[in-house]
XYZ file of N, CA and C in Angstrom:
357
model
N 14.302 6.615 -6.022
C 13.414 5.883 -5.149
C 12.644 4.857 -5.986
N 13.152 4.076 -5.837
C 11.991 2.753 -6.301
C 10.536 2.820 -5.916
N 9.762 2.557 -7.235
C 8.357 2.570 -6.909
C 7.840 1.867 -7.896
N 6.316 1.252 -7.779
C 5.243 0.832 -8.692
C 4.043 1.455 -8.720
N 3.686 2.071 -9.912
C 2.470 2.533 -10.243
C 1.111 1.905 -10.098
N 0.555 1.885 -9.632
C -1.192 1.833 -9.539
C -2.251 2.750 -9.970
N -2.838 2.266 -10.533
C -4.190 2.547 -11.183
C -5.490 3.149 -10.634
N -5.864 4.001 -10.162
C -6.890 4.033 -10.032
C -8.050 4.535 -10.649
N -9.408 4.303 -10.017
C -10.725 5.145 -11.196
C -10.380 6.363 -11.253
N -9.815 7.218 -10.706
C -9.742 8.875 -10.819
C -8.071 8.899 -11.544
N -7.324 8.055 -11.836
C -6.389 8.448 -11.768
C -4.950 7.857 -11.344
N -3.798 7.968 -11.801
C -2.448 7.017 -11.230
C -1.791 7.681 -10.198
N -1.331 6.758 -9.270
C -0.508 6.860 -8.151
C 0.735 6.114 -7.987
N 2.086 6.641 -7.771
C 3.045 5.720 -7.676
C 2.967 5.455 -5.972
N 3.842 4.144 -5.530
C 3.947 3.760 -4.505
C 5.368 2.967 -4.056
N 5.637 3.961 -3.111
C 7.296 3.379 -2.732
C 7.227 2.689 -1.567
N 7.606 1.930 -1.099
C 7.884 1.439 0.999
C 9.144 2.292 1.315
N 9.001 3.332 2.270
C 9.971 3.968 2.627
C 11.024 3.333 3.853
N 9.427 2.614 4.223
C 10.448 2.220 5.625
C 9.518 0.736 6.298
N 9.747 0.348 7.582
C 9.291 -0.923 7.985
C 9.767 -0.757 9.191
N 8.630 -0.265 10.276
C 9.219 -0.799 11.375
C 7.887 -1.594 12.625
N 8.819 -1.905 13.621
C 7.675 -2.791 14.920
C 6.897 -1.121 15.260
N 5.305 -1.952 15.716
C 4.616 -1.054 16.352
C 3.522 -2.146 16.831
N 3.561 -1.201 18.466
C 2.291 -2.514 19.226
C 2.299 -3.913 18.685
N 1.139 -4.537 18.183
C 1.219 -5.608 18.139
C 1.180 -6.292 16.141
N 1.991 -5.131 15.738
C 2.308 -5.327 14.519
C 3.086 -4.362 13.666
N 2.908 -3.699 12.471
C 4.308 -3.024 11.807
C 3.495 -1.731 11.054
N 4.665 -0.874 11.310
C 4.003 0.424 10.604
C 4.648 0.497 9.547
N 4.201 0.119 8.042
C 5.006 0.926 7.103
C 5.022 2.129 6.673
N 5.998 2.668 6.273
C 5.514 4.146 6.044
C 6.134 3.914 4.339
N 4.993 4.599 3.657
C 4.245 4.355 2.078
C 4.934 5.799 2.004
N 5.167 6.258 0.356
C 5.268 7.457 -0.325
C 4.283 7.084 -1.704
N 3.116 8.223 -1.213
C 2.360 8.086 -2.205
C 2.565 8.928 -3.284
N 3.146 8.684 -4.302
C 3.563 10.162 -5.402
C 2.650 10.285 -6.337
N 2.112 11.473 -6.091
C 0.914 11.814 -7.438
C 1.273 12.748 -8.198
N 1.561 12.038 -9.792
C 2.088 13.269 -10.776
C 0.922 13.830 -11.448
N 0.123 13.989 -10.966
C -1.267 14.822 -11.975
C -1.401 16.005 -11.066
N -2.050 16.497 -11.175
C -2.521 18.196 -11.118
C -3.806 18.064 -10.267
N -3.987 17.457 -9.672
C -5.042 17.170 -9.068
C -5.023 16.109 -7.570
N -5.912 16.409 -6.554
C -5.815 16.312 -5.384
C -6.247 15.287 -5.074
N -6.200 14.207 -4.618
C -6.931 12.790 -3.759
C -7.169 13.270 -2.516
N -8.442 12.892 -2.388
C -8.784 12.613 -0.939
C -9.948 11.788 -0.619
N -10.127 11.593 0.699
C -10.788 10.077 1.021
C -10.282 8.973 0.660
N -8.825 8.471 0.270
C -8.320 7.737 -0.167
C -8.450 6.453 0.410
N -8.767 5.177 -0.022
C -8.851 3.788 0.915
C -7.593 2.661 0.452
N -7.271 2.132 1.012
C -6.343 1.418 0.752
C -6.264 0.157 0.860
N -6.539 -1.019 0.016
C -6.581 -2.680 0.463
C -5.302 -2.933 0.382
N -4.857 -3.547 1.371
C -3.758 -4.024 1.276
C -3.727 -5.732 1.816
N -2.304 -6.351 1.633
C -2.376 -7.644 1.994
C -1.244 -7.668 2.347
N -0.939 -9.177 3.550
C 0.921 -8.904 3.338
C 0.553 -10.482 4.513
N 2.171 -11.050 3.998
C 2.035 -12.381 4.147
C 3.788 -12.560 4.483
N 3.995 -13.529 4.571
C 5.876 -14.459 4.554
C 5.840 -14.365 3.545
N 7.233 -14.345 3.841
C 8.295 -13.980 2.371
C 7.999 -15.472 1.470
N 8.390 -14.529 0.303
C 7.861 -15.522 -0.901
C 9.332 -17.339 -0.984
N 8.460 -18.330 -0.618
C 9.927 -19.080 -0.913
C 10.485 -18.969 -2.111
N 11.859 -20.004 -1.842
C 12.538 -19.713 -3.032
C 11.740 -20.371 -4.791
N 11.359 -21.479 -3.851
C 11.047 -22.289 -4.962
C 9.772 -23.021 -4.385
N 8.793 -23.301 -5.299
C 7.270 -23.948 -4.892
C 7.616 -25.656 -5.327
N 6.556 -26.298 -4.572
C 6.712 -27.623 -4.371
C 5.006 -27.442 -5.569
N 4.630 -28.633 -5.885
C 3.035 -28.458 -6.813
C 2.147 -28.479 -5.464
N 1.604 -26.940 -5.248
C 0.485 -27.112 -4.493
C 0.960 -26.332 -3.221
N 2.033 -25.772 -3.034
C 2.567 -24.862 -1.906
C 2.304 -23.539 -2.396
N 1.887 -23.069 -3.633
C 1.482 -21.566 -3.769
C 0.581 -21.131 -3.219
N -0.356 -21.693 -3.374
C -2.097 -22.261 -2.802
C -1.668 -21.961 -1.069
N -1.048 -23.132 -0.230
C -0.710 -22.679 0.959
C 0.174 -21.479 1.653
N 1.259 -20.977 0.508
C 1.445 -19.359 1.287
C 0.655 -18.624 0.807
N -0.012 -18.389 0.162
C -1.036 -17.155 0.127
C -2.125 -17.210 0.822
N -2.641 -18.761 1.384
C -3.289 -18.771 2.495
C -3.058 -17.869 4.096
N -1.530 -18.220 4.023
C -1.213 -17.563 5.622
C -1.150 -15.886 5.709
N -1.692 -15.111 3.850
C -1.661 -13.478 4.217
C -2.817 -13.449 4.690
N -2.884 -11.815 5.351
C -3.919 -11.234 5.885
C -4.530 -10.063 5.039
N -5.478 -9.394 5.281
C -5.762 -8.101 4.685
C -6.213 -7.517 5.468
N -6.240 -5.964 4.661
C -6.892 -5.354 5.661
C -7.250 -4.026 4.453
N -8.539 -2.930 5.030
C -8.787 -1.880 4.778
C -8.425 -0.684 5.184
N -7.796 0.090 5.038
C -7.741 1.425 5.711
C -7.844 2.430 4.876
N -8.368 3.916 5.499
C -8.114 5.118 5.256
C -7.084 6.053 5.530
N -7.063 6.689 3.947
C -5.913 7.634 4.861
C -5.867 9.267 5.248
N -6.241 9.398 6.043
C -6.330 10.334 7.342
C -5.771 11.968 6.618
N -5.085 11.728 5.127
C -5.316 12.922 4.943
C -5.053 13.039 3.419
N -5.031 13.998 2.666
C -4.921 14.347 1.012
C -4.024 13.965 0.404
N -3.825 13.687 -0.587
C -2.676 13.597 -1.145
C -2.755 14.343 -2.606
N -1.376 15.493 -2.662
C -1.677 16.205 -2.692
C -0.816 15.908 -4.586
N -1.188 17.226 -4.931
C -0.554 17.289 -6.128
C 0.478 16.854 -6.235
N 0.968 16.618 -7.855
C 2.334 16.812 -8.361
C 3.521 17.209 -6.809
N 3.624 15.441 -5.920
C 4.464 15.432 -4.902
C 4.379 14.019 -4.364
N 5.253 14.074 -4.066
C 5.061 12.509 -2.493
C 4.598 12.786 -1.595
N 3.904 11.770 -1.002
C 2.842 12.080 0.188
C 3.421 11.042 0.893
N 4.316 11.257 1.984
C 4.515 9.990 2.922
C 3.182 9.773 4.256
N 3.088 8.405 4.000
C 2.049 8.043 4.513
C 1.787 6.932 5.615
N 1.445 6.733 6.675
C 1.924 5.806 7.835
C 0.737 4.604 7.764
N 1.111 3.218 7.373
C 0.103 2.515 7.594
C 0.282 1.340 8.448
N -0.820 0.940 9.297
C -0.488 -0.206 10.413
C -0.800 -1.528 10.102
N -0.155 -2.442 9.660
C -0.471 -3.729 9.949
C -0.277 -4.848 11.288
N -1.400 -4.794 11.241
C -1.839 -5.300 12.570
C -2.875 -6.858 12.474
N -3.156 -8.034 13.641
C -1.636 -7.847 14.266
C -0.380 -8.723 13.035
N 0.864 -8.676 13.541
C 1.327 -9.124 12.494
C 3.146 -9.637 13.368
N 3.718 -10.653 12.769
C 4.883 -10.456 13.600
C 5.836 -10.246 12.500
N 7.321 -10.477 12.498
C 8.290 -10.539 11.641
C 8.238 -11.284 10.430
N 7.690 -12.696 10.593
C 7.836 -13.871 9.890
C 6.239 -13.707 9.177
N 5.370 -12.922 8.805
C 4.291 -12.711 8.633
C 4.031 -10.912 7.974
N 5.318 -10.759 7.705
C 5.456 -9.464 6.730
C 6.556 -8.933 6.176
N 6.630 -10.376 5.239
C 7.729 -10.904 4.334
C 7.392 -10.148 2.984
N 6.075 -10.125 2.417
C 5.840 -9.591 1.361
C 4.649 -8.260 1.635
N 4.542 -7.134 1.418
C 3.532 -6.760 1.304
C 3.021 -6.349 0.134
N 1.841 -6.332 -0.421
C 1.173 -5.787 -1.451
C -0.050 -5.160 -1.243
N -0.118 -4.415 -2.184
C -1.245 -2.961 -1.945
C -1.956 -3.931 -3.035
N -3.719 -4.156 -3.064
C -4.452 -4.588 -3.810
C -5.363 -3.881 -4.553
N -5.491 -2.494 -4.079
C -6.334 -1.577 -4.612
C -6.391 -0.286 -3.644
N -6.021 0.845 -4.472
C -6.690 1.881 -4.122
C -7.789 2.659 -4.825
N -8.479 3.429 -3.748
C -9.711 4.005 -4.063
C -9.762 5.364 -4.210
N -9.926 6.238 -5.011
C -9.816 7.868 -4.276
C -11.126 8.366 -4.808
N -12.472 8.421 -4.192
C -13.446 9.307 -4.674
C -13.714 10.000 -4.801
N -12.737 10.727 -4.070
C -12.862 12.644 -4.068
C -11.746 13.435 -4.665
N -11.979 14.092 -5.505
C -10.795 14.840 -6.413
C -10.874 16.416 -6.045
N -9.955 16.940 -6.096
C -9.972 18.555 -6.098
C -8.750 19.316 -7.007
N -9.188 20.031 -7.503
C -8.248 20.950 -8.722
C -8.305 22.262 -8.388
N -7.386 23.093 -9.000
C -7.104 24.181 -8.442
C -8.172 25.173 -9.647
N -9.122 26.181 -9.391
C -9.904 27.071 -9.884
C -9.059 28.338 -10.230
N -9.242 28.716 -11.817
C -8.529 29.644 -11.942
C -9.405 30.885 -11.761
């Protein structure tokens, strides 16, 4: 499974796109969050962004205008993620059409709450 690692203050998280599909008035991806540490996330927040696909080639001064047309957004996610596993995870971008979630990128995650197992 293809993935990229992210950073966070408590700790690293890998991140795969499992999937991409229509929902209401925009797209649900569904994320695999894999956490190889020994330890629990929760309250997790998620910035994300997502825009048209990247062209092939930039004109001087067209980079500037597609990164204008992404959106962002904040969300939570609704439940733990758990130890040493993948956590598939459902997120909505909204609204959004086909031609407007060409690229997505995760900009930051947050996890403030940790939990470990007590021996």
């Amino acid at each position: 499974m293809p993935y990229q690692t992210i950073y966070t203050d408590t700790g690293v998280l890998m991140v795969s796109l499992e999937n991409l599909s229509q929902y209401a008035n925009g797209y649900k991806a569904r994320f695999a969050f894999g956490n190889p540490q020994s330890i629990d996330f929760d309250n997790v927040e998620i910035k994300l962004r997502w825009g048209p696909a990247r062209p092939k080639k930039f004109q001087p001064g067209e980079q500037q205008l597609w990164r204008a047309k992404f959106q962002t957004a904040t969300q939570k996610i609704g439940k733990r993620i758990h130890a040493s596993s993948w956590n598939p995870t459902d997120i909505i971008l909204s609204p959004a059409t086909s031609e407007q979630v060409g690229v997505i990128e995760i900009e930051s995650i947050s996890a403030p709450t940790v939990f470990m197992r007590q021996q």
